[in-house]
XYZ file of C-alpha atoms in Angstrom:
615
model
C 218.997 -5.679 28.189
C 217.545 -6.218 24.698
C 214.391 -4.315 23.828
C 211.798 -6.882 22.797
C 208.754 -6.129 20.715
C 206.233 -6.047 23.551
C 208.421 -3.771 25.689
C 208.819 -1.477 22.715
C 205.047 -1.308 22.179
C 204.297 -0.574 25.807
C 206.986 2.083 26.091
C 205.736 3.655 22.890
C 202.206 3.729 24.228
C 203.286 5.213 27.540
C 205.187 8.107 26.003
C 202.983 8.573 22.988
C 206.060 9.265 20.932
C 206.881 5.803 19.649
C 205.397 3.753 16.859
C 204.803 0.041 16.424
C 207.275 -2.141 14.619
C 206.608 -3.099 11.039
C 204.131 -5.953 10.854
C 202.615 -5.359 14.293
C 199.522 -3.741 12.854
C 197.950 -2.776 9.562
C 199.011 0.865 9.741
C 202.425 1.405 11.253
C 205.643 3.251 10.766
C 207.978 1.210 8.616
C 205.123 -0.448 6.751
C 204.793 -0.025 3.012
C 203.669 3.514 2.232
C 199.970 3.934 1.560
C 199.048 4.323 -2.079
C 197.100 7.467 -2.870
C 195.252 6.176 -5.908
C 191.937 7.635 -4.792
C 193.239 10.870 -3.378
C 193.466 14.348 -4.859
C 196.973 15.486 -5.761
C 198.664 18.834 -5.985
C 201.190 19.877 -8.619
C 203.714 17.084 -8.026
C 203.931 17.719 -4.315
C 202.128 14.602 -3.033
C 198.468 14.065 -2.201
C 196.345 16.944 -0.961
C 193.518 14.743 0.291
C 193.590 11.380 1.961
C 191.374 8.966 3.848
C 191.917 6.373 6.530
C 189.726 3.940 8.413
C 189.446 3.020 12.097
C 187.649 -0.207 13.017
C 186.296 -0.759 16.516
C 184.948 -3.479 18.777
C 183.809 -3.335 22.384
C 182.488 -5.464 25.237
C 183.749 -8.686 23.691
C 183.441 -10.366 27.117
C 185.489 -13.427 26.286
C 183.691 -14.336 23.063
C 185.957 -15.864 20.451
C 183.473 -18.285 18.895
C 179.815 -18.025 17.982
C 179.135 -20.370 20.884
C 177.077 -20.372 24.078
C 178.915 -22.380 26.724
C 175.857 -22.379 28.985
C 173.615 -24.091 26.401
C 176.438 -26.007 24.681
C 175.442 -24.924 21.194
C 175.865 -22.102 18.713
C 174.796 -18.738 20.029
C 171.434 -17.430 18.861
C 168.961 -14.844 20.080
C 165.577 -13.479 19.028
C 167.141 -11.274 16.349
C 169.634 -13.944 15.239
C 172.780 -12.106 16.219
C 176.087 -13.924 15.984
C 178.970 -13.290 18.377
C 182.713 -13.671 18.677
C 186.075 -12.514 17.387
C 186.171 -15.256 14.745
C 183.245 -13.548 13.014
C 184.629 -10.068 13.631
C 187.955 -11.114 12.111
C 186.218 -11.800 8.810
C 184.566 -8.374 8.881
C 187.896 -6.760 9.724
C 189.686 -8.382 6.799
C 186.903 -7.300 4.455
C 187.095 -3.725 5.734
C 190.883 -3.684 5.422
C 190.706 -4.981 1.861
C 188.265 -2.213 0.916
C 190.367 0.627 2.296
C 193.857 -0.841 2.301
C 195.572 -2.519 5.254
C 198.175 0.217 5.364
C 195.559 2.842 6.133
C 193.315 0.906 8.536
C 193.571 0.731 12.331
C 191.777 -1.670 14.692
C 190.919 -0.746 18.293
C 188.713 -1.965 21.159
C 186.823 -0.173 23.944
C 187.212 -2.703 26.761
C 185.645 -5.556 28.740
C 187.705 -8.222 27.011
C 188.642 -10.952 29.505
C 185.431 -11.683 31.431
C 182.039 -13.002 30.408
C 182.223 -16.561 29.045
C 183.339 -19.839 30.523
C 186.221 -19.674 28.038
C 187.572 -16.528 29.669
C 186.730 -17.791 33.169
C 188.634 -21.030 32.649
C 191.861 -19.217 31.799
C 191.511 -16.866 34.751
C 190.544 -19.370 37.443
C 190.781 -23.041 36.401
C 193.976 -23.025 34.354
C 194.966 -19.386 34.818
C 197.317 -17.489 32.564
C 199.266 -16.509 35.685
C 200.147 -20.138 36.359
C 199.108 -19.780 39.998
C 196.415 -22.473 40.253
C 195.464 -25.838 38.851
C 198.218 -27.514 36.818
C 199.463 -24.392 35.059
C 203.062 -23.596 35.813
C 203.796 -26.959 37.465
C 206.547 -29.329 36.368
C 208.026 -26.744 34.030
C 204.794 -26.320 32.106
C 204.290 -22.801 30.821
C 201.072 -21.019 31.789
C 198.652 -20.761 28.871
C 198.182 -17.715 26.684
C 194.743 -16.165 27.112
C 192.444 -17.104 24.198
C 191.486 -13.445 23.743
C 195.172 -12.506 23.416
C 195.682 -15.298 20.896
C 192.795 -14.089 18.736
C 193.404 -10.343 19.076
C 197.125 -10.640 18.366
C 196.329 -12.617 15.233
C 193.855 -9.919 14.176
C 196.554 -7.241 14.669
C 194.769 -4.925 17.063
C 196.484 -1.576 17.430
C 195.164 -0.708 20.907
C 192.431 -1.468 23.425
C 190.971 0.519 26.295
C 190.550 -1.195 29.640
C 187.018 -2.039 30.708
C 185.788 -2.374 34.275
C 185.509 -6.157 33.927
C 189.239 -6.370 33.175
C 189.713 -5.983 36.945
C 187.326 -8.788 38.009
C 190.044 -11.408 38.378
C 192.498 -9.117 40.135
C 195.409 -7.025 38.954
C 197.894 -9.955 38.517
C 195.660 -11.621 35.894
C 195.181 -8.293 34.128
C 198.921 -7.611 34.126
C 199.613 -11.066 32.682
C 197.031 -10.475 29.956
C 198.665 -7.116 29.254
C 202.023 -8.881 28.915
C 200.549 -11.407 26.467
C 199.042 -8.761 24.178
C 201.014 -7.431 21.191
C 199.142 -4.135 21.512
C 198.865 -1.629 24.374
C 196.029 -1.648 26.921
C 195.163 2.014 27.435
C 193.607 3.813 30.405
C 194.373 7.499 30.893
C 192.172 7.564 33.981
C 193.608 4.512 35.762
C 196.331 5.882 38.016
C 198.524 4.636 40.830
C 196.693 5.329 44.099
C 199.784 6.747 45.785
C 201.685 8.594 43.053
C 198.679 9.374 40.817
C 200.884 8.527 37.854
C 199.414 6.440 35.007
C 199.060 2.777 35.927
C 198.651 1.892 32.249
C 199.639 3.683 29.038
C 197.239 6.625 28.579
C 197.604 6.681 24.803
C 199.483 5.445 21.779
C 200.391 7.158 18.524
C 200.223 5.361 15.183
C 201.965 6.698 12.101
C 200.423 6.228 8.649
C 202.927 6.661 5.827
C 201.638 8.472 2.772
C 203.473 7.943 -0.513
C 204.912 11.202 -1.694
C 203.446 13.088 1.234
C 203.789 13.775 4.910
C 203.006 11.001 7.376
C 199.698 11.121 9.229
C 199.948 10.750 13.000
C 196.910 9.221 14.715
C 196.644 9.559 18.493
C 194.549 6.954 20.289
C 193.506 7.865 23.842
C 192.055 5.188 26.109
C 189.582 5.970 28.892
C 188.099 3.482 31.337
C 185.210 3.598 33.795
C 185.415 5.370 37.189
C 182.991 2.789 38.596
C 185.861 0.314 38.898
C 186.624 1.966 42.234
C 183.239 0.710 43.475
C 182.605 -2.481 41.530
C 186.065 -3.974 42.063
C 186.919 -2.259 45.312
C 188.466 -5.410 46.776
C 190.921 -5.663 43.878
C 191.889 -2.012 43.430
C 191.483 -0.179 46.755
C 194.770 1.377 47.812
C 196.378 0.310 44.535
C 194.677 2.295 41.808
C 192.376 5.301 41.504
C 190.034 6.196 38.656
C 189.435 9.890 37.984
C 186.832 11.135 35.504
C 186.964 10.708 31.739
C 186.441 14.386 30.971
C 189.083 15.443 33.481
C 191.759 13.156 32.055
C 190.836 13.797 28.434
C 191.393 17.504 29.081
C 194.969 16.636 30.051
C 195.851 14.183 27.300
C 194.047 15.425 24.187
C 196.051 18.707 24.170
C 199.193 16.637 24.748
C 198.437 14.458 21.738
C 197.885 17.553 19.608
C 201.139 19.064 20.923
C 202.918 15.861 19.888
C 201.777 16.522 16.337
C 198.767 14.223 16.044
C 196.708 15.021 12.967
C 193.851 12.775 14.113
C 192.747 12.047 17.703
C 190.518 9.055 18.433
C 189.213 8.172 21.891
C 188.277 4.654 22.868
C 186.037 4.993 25.933
C 184.700 2.253 28.161
C 181.830 4.555 29.060
C 178.348 4.976 27.600
C 176.810 7.914 25.808
C 174.001 9.283 27.910
C 175.656 10.761 31.022
C 173.825 8.404 33.387
C 175.291 6.859 36.519
C 174.274 3.648 38.306
C 176.193 4.414 41.503
C 174.458 7.683 42.425
C 176.692 10.205 44.170
C 179.092 7.579 45.505
C 181.651 8.917 43.006
C 182.067 12.480 41.702
C 182.477 11.238 38.123
C 179.694 10.044 35.811
C 179.667 6.430 34.662
C 178.566 7.073 31.065
C 180.505 10.132 29.959
C 181.460 9.661 26.290
C 179.074 12.358 25.046
C 180.380 14.710 27.762
C 183.947 14.047 26.590
C 182.944 14.869 23.028
C 181.091 17.986 24.116
C 183.596 19.425 26.594
C 187.063 18.419 25.342
C 188.148 20.099 22.085
C 190.493 18.325 19.704
C 188.786 14.920 19.429
C 187.679 13.695 16.008
C 185.865 10.446 16.893
C 185.047 8.252 19.880
C 184.588 4.477 20.006
C 182.056 3.953 22.808
C 181.635 0.915 25.065
C 180.226 -0.348 28.376
C 176.471 -0.043 27.845
C 175.997 -2.905 25.355
C 174.047 -0.733 22.932
C 174.106 -0.401 19.166
C 174.675 3.178 18.052
C 175.875 3.213 14.469
C 176.705 6.912 14.495
C 175.997 9.890 16.689
C 177.326 13.399 16.240
C 178.045 15.666 19.208
C 179.062 19.301 18.751
C 181.999 20.369 20.874
C 180.959 23.475 22.787
C 184.480 24.933 22.773
C 185.543 24.459 19.148
C 182.138 24.156 17.507
C 183.394 21.100 15.610
C 181.528 17.829 15.215
C 182.672 14.702 17.032
C 181.392 11.374 15.684
C 180.707 8.532 18.132
C 179.849 4.887 17.465
C 179.078 1.928 19.760
C 179.067 -1.565 18.175
C 176.692 -3.398 20.542
C 178.518 -6.194 22.426
C 180.165 -9.633 22.310
C 181.421 -9.126 18.756
C 177.929 -8.754 17.302
C 178.932 -5.606 15.405
C 182.017 -3.845 14.087
C 182.176 -0.046 14.082
C 183.732 1.502 10.996
C 184.960 5.109 11.057
C 185.999 6.579 7.698
C 188.050 9.721 8.145
C 188.795 12.210 5.387
C 191.809 14.528 5.577
C 193.231 17.461 3.669
C 196.851 18.658 3.546
C 197.143 22.396 3.910
C 199.718 24.781 5.368
C 202.150 22.016 6.078
C 199.856 19.655 7.978
C 196.947 17.261 7.692
C 193.500 18.278 8.966
C 190.374 16.162 9.357
C 187.638 17.267 6.963
C 185.051 14.531 7.557
C 184.216 11.556 9.758
C 181.536 9.036 8.850
C 180.646 6.014 10.996
C 178.605 2.857 10.546
C 178.326 -0.606 12.093
C 178.540 -3.948 10.320
C 176.752 -7.102 11.435
C 178.748 -10.204 12.320
C 175.872 -12.492 11.341
C 176.497 -11.640 7.680
C 179.830 -13.488 7.520
C 181.447 -16.822 8.329
C 183.979 -17.330 11.095
C 187.603 -16.754 10.148
C 189.069 -20.283 9.911
C 192.465 -19.010 11.073
C 191.004 -17.738 14.360
C 188.981 -20.942 14.768
C 192.082 -23.090 14.318
C 194.156 -20.880 16.601
C 191.818 -21.184 19.618
C 190.192 -24.584 18.942
C 192.201 -26.514 21.551
C 191.288 -24.015 24.289
C 187.633 -24.063 23.230
C 187.441 -27.868 23.227
C 189.012 -28.044 26.690
C 186.423 -25.627 28.093
C 183.512 -27.435 26.435
C 184.601 -30.645 28.171
C 185.000 -28.782 31.465
C 181.510 -27.228 31.471
C 179.786 -30.460 30.447
C 180.932 -32.473 33.444
C 177.996 -33.746 35.542
C 177.935 -32.313 39.059
C 174.601 -33.607 40.403
C 170.903 -34.107 39.716
C 167.643 -32.155 40.045
C 164.244 -33.582 40.960
C 162.203 -31.061 38.942
C 163.188 -28.780 36.070
C 163.580 -25.097 36.948
C 163.684 -22.106 34.617
C 164.221 -18.350 34.960
C 161.824 -17.333 32.176
C 159.295 -15.772 34.557
C 161.758 -14.838 37.309
C 161.630 -11.061 36.664
C 157.959 -10.867 37.617
C 157.175 -14.066 39.570
C 158.711 -15.811 42.550
C 160.490 -18.820 41.016
C 162.365 -21.767 42.553
C 165.480 -21.085 40.473
C 166.069 -17.716 42.199
C 165.015 -19.183 45.545
C 167.743 -21.794 45.009
C 170.444 -19.119 44.721
C 169.154 -17.404 47.855
C 168.993 -20.692 49.756
C 172.623 -21.543 48.934
C 173.809 -18.061 49.846
C 171.881 -18.001 53.116
C 173.175 -21.431 54.148
C 176.757 -20.457 53.258
C 176.675 -17.254 55.298
C 174.884 -18.918 58.216
C 177.586 -21.594 58.400
C 180.354 -19.007 58.103
C 178.967 -16.948 61.004
C 178.609 -19.923 63.362
C 180.458 -19.238 66.594
C 180.689 -15.488 65.952
C 178.817 -12.632 67.603
C 176.464 -12.602 64.611
C 175.539 -16.297 64.784
C 172.134 -15.635 66.377
C 170.997 -13.141 63.735
C 168.636 -14.407 61.022
C 170.188 -14.470 57.540
C 168.411 -13.028 54.517
C 169.745 -13.155 50.960
C 169.514 -11.135 47.759
C 169.592 -12.513 44.236
C 168.749 -11.210 40.781
C 167.806 -12.817 37.497
C 170.992 -12.467 35.454
C 169.700 -14.485 32.526
C 166.086 -15.142 31.611
C 167.221 -18.210 29.652
C 168.915 -19.859 32.654
C 167.535 -23.319 33.399
C 168.256 -26.425 35.461
C 166.932 -29.638 33.874
C 165.320 -32.531 35.666
C 167.757 -35.429 35.982
C 171.468 -35.000 35.450
C 172.831 -31.494 35.996
C 176.074 -30.317 34.395
C 178.461 -27.643 35.579
C 177.312 -25.377 32.748
C 173.672 -25.678 33.888
C 174.570 -24.397 37.337
C 177.069 -21.817 36.082
C 174.373 -20.388 33.824
C 172.489 -19.159 36.890
C 175.345 -16.852 37.827
C 177.085 -15.411 34.793
C 179.074 -12.763 36.701
C 182.226 -13.240 38.753
C 180.599 -11.861 41.920
C 181.708 -13.002 45.363
C 179.644 -13.295 48.540
C 179.555 -10.718 51.327
C 177.476 -10.319 54.501
C 176.148 -7.039 55.914
C 173.967 -6.284 58.944
C 170.756 -4.348 58.232
C 167.765 -3.372 60.349
C 164.229 -4.317 59.413
C 163.597 -0.709 58.354
C 166.660 -0.805 56.089
C 165.514 -4.083 54.543
C 162.218 -2.413 53.655
C 164.063 0.544 52.118
C 166.136 -1.909 50.106
C 163.019 -3.641 48.796
C 161.331 -0.333 47.934
C 164.378 0.659 45.906
C 164.392 -2.683 44.106
C 160.667 -2.403 43.311
C 161.229 0.649 41.093
C 162.080 -1.962 38.450
C 158.345 -2.360 37.712
C 156.305 -0.047 35.507
C 153.480 1.573 37.478
C 150.318 -0.212 36.344
C 146.822 0.788 37.378
C 144.383 -1.798 38.732
C 142.125 -3.134 36.011
C 144.390 -2.225 33.106
C 145.630 -4.873 30.702
C 148.957 -6.400 31.758
C 151.606 -7.209 29.173
C 154.448 -8.983 30.990
C 156.877 -7.937 28.232
C 156.266 -4.295 29.239
C 155.910 -4.764 32.992
C 159.587 -4.666 33.956
C 162.758 -2.609 33.359
C 161.133 0.733 34.224
C 163.460 3.695 33.558
C 165.837 1.272 31.786
C 166.591 -0.617 35.018
C 168.376 -3.822 33.945
C 167.312 -7.235 35.221
C 170.497 -7.507 37.280
C 169.411 -4.464 39.297
C 166.152 -6.040 40.430
C 166.811 -7.937 43.661
C 164.618 -10.572 45.238
C 165.227 -10.931 48.979
C 164.827 -14.428 50.379
C 163.985 -15.081 54.021
C 161.119 -12.585 54.212
C 157.711 -12.492 52.536
C 156.292 -9.394 50.883
C 154.049 -7.960 48.193
C 154.964 -5.365 45.570
C 151.956 -3.202 44.694
C 152.730 -1.907 41.202
C 149.648 0.323 41.206
C 151.444 2.448 43.787
C 154.193 4.989 43.035
C 157.868 4.187 43.503
C 158.796 4.286 47.179
C 155.377 3.139 48.421
C 155.069 -0.324 46.923
C 156.128 -2.831 49.593
C 153.200 -4.244 51.563
C 152.639 -7.095 54.019
C 156.350 -7.438 54.737
C 156.741 -10.302 57.212
C 159.418 -12.450 58.785
C 158.464 -15.922 59.982
C 154.777 -15.023 59.695
C 154.900 -11.825 61.755
C 155.206 -8.199 60.594
C 158.858 -7.269 60.117
C 160.169 -5.375 63.144
C 161.847 -2.163 61.864
C 164.361 -2.302 64.723
C 165.263 -5.988 64.369
C 168.701 -6.837 62.979
C 169.367 -9.189 60.084
C 172.416 -10.366 58.166
C 172.012 -9.903 54.416
C 173.940 -12.267 52.149
C 174.813 -10.000 49.257
C 177.118 -10.069 46.248
C 180.205 -7.856 46.236
C 178.890 -5.724 43.368
C 175.906 -4.709 45.454
C 177.921 -4.513 48.684
C 180.335 -2.071 47.050
C 177.527 0.199 45.853
C 176.694 -1.275 42.465
C 173.168 -0.289 41.507
C 173.139 2.385 44.233
C 170.922 0.320 46.547
C 170.461 1.996 49.947
C 172.341 1.205 53.178
C 174.368 -1.840 52.091
C 177.547 -0.092 50.944
C 177.615 2.044 54.105
C 177.325 -0.966 56.425
C 180.506 -2.796 57.549
C 181.076 -6.293 56.219
C 180.822 -9.035 58.869
C 182.086 -11.777 56.526
C 183.267 -12.064 52.940
C 184.334 -14.880 50.639
C 186.965 -14.633 47.894
C 185.472 -17.412 45.766
C 182.839 -16.679 43.142
C 179.198 -17.254 44.068
C 178.969 -19.422 40.968
C 181.543 -21.803 42.461
C 179.761 -21.750 45.808
C 176.575 -22.947 44.095
C 178.438 -25.616 42.103
C 180.142 -26.835 45.290
C 176.749 -27.005 47.031
C 175.347 -29.216 44.247
C 178.390 -31.490 44.359
C 178.178 -31.783 48.149
C 174.418 -32.393 48.287
C 174.167 -34.502 45.162
C 170.648 -33.422 44.290
C 168.616 -30.217 43.992
C 165.084 -30.536 45.359
C 163.062 -27.342 44.741
C 160.430 -28.416 47.258
C 163.018 -27.847 49.996
C 163.380 -24.143 49.268
C 160.546 -23.222 46.898
C 157.269 -21.544 47.756
C 156.007 -18.002 47.339
C 157.924 -15.377 49.300
C 156.952 -12.385 47.156
C 154.239 -11.520 44.665
C 153.086 -8.624 42.514
C 149.750 -7.013 43.378
C 147.637 -4.056 42.266
C 145.786 -2.324 45.048
C 146.328 -5.473 47.096
C 144.982 -7.885 44.470
C 147.539 -10.483 43.253
C 148.521 -9.991 39.616
C 149.056 -13.684 38.905
């Protein structure tokens, strides 16, 4: 059986001993040897010093273009960031030209194939697997994923897997892996039964040095242990996800034993050691600094997952005493991390003498016309798809104030979820139980206009690929759930000035971890300490009975322990749906024809201070 290029790359990555074919990346074995015009030389024995560059992206989340599919216009935010691989491609080519293509590598730290309607379309509507829609019928080949098209063109050398790579199931991920001309790395994604690597743990790239010894660069990929919780339905019994530190301690020494002169980690894991899932897993969610601190032999780490901009951070390894440089380039292709690595040849080998990191801003350059042309047909198809009209709305709704006020747009999500679960439980032993629902504000810019409503308007309410689950909770557990959610608000004394821009996100709690529960009424007293804030909790006008049972319509992220909310993950599911909540809402609009906020609006919760309403 002939060995094709992709098989060769994947086998090379899996063993760590192979190298890419000439032309597969900027710095590969078989490529033209790197010129040493700026390097120090010995007495006719080749260069004694050298430098190379590693470029990094992370959390691209399906962004190829500087485009917002939910607003149907160019992306913009309050700080005028631009997004997308088309912009990043321009930065990459500039950075390669500065250093030399032959001595520049390009890597990614994960979360590639989920996040925009572009990536959703090629996972669900016309999937790359050819298993739905028209793809694969009548001899038609399934499409190539737009992110694979762009990243192959940009000549990526490797990418770590992110947790969102698993959102659409393992078959979609495997097809994406097959379509990529570079390895997808995950040293801590293992087969659940054999505990052997489910993906290549690492790859080794060889940089040829004119007149000198080649430089071997080991790239180790680490993903997030939280996948076991967040995508439990897709991975349980199939894959396991041990800790980053634990696996790095296995593979970094192996890379050094294989002769790597430089070791780079690409980690889909944040810097600060925090964990959103509590003690549900024995491994921290954000462990990149711990990897740098506890695992000797690493020179630099490309950090991902937390959507933060950290141009450069230095962590001292406690074993070797050496500095490890980390960089995180924000998200969505807003930034490009640039690591410049200096080396010295001594005693028959290369050693790293310096690492310097920075980030470059994508809003400073134009989109690469080659990437634009390459993915234009896919983009145009998705724009047409999201702009189809699915219904109407009697009154405009917006999520601008949803984090701190009861708003119809969140009530709408809860109403659809409650109705869906209620209908699903009809005729079962749970049919008589009242149904409550949780929803969060995923986007403060989400809006439904008055008049015609497009698919993108509705999809903008639910930007994640969550599915719907149903769990039985007692009244007492519902109150615990609400108390936990209420920690989102900054404690604010009665009589003090209120600035709504500083009222929320206490202790860095993201908007998506503040849940509103529909079906009950309650007050959140933000003058009180965390754990004692829920007051006047009622159901159908009467105080909530702590012993009463309720069904909670809840997304799978929360049901599996995401956010570490109490009780839900430990309670058996009584019903679950495999379709995304976003599609459930779109289907509701299509079936009902019109959204009327008066049918589900009205205050069900409010903020107070010492019992006095804040608004």
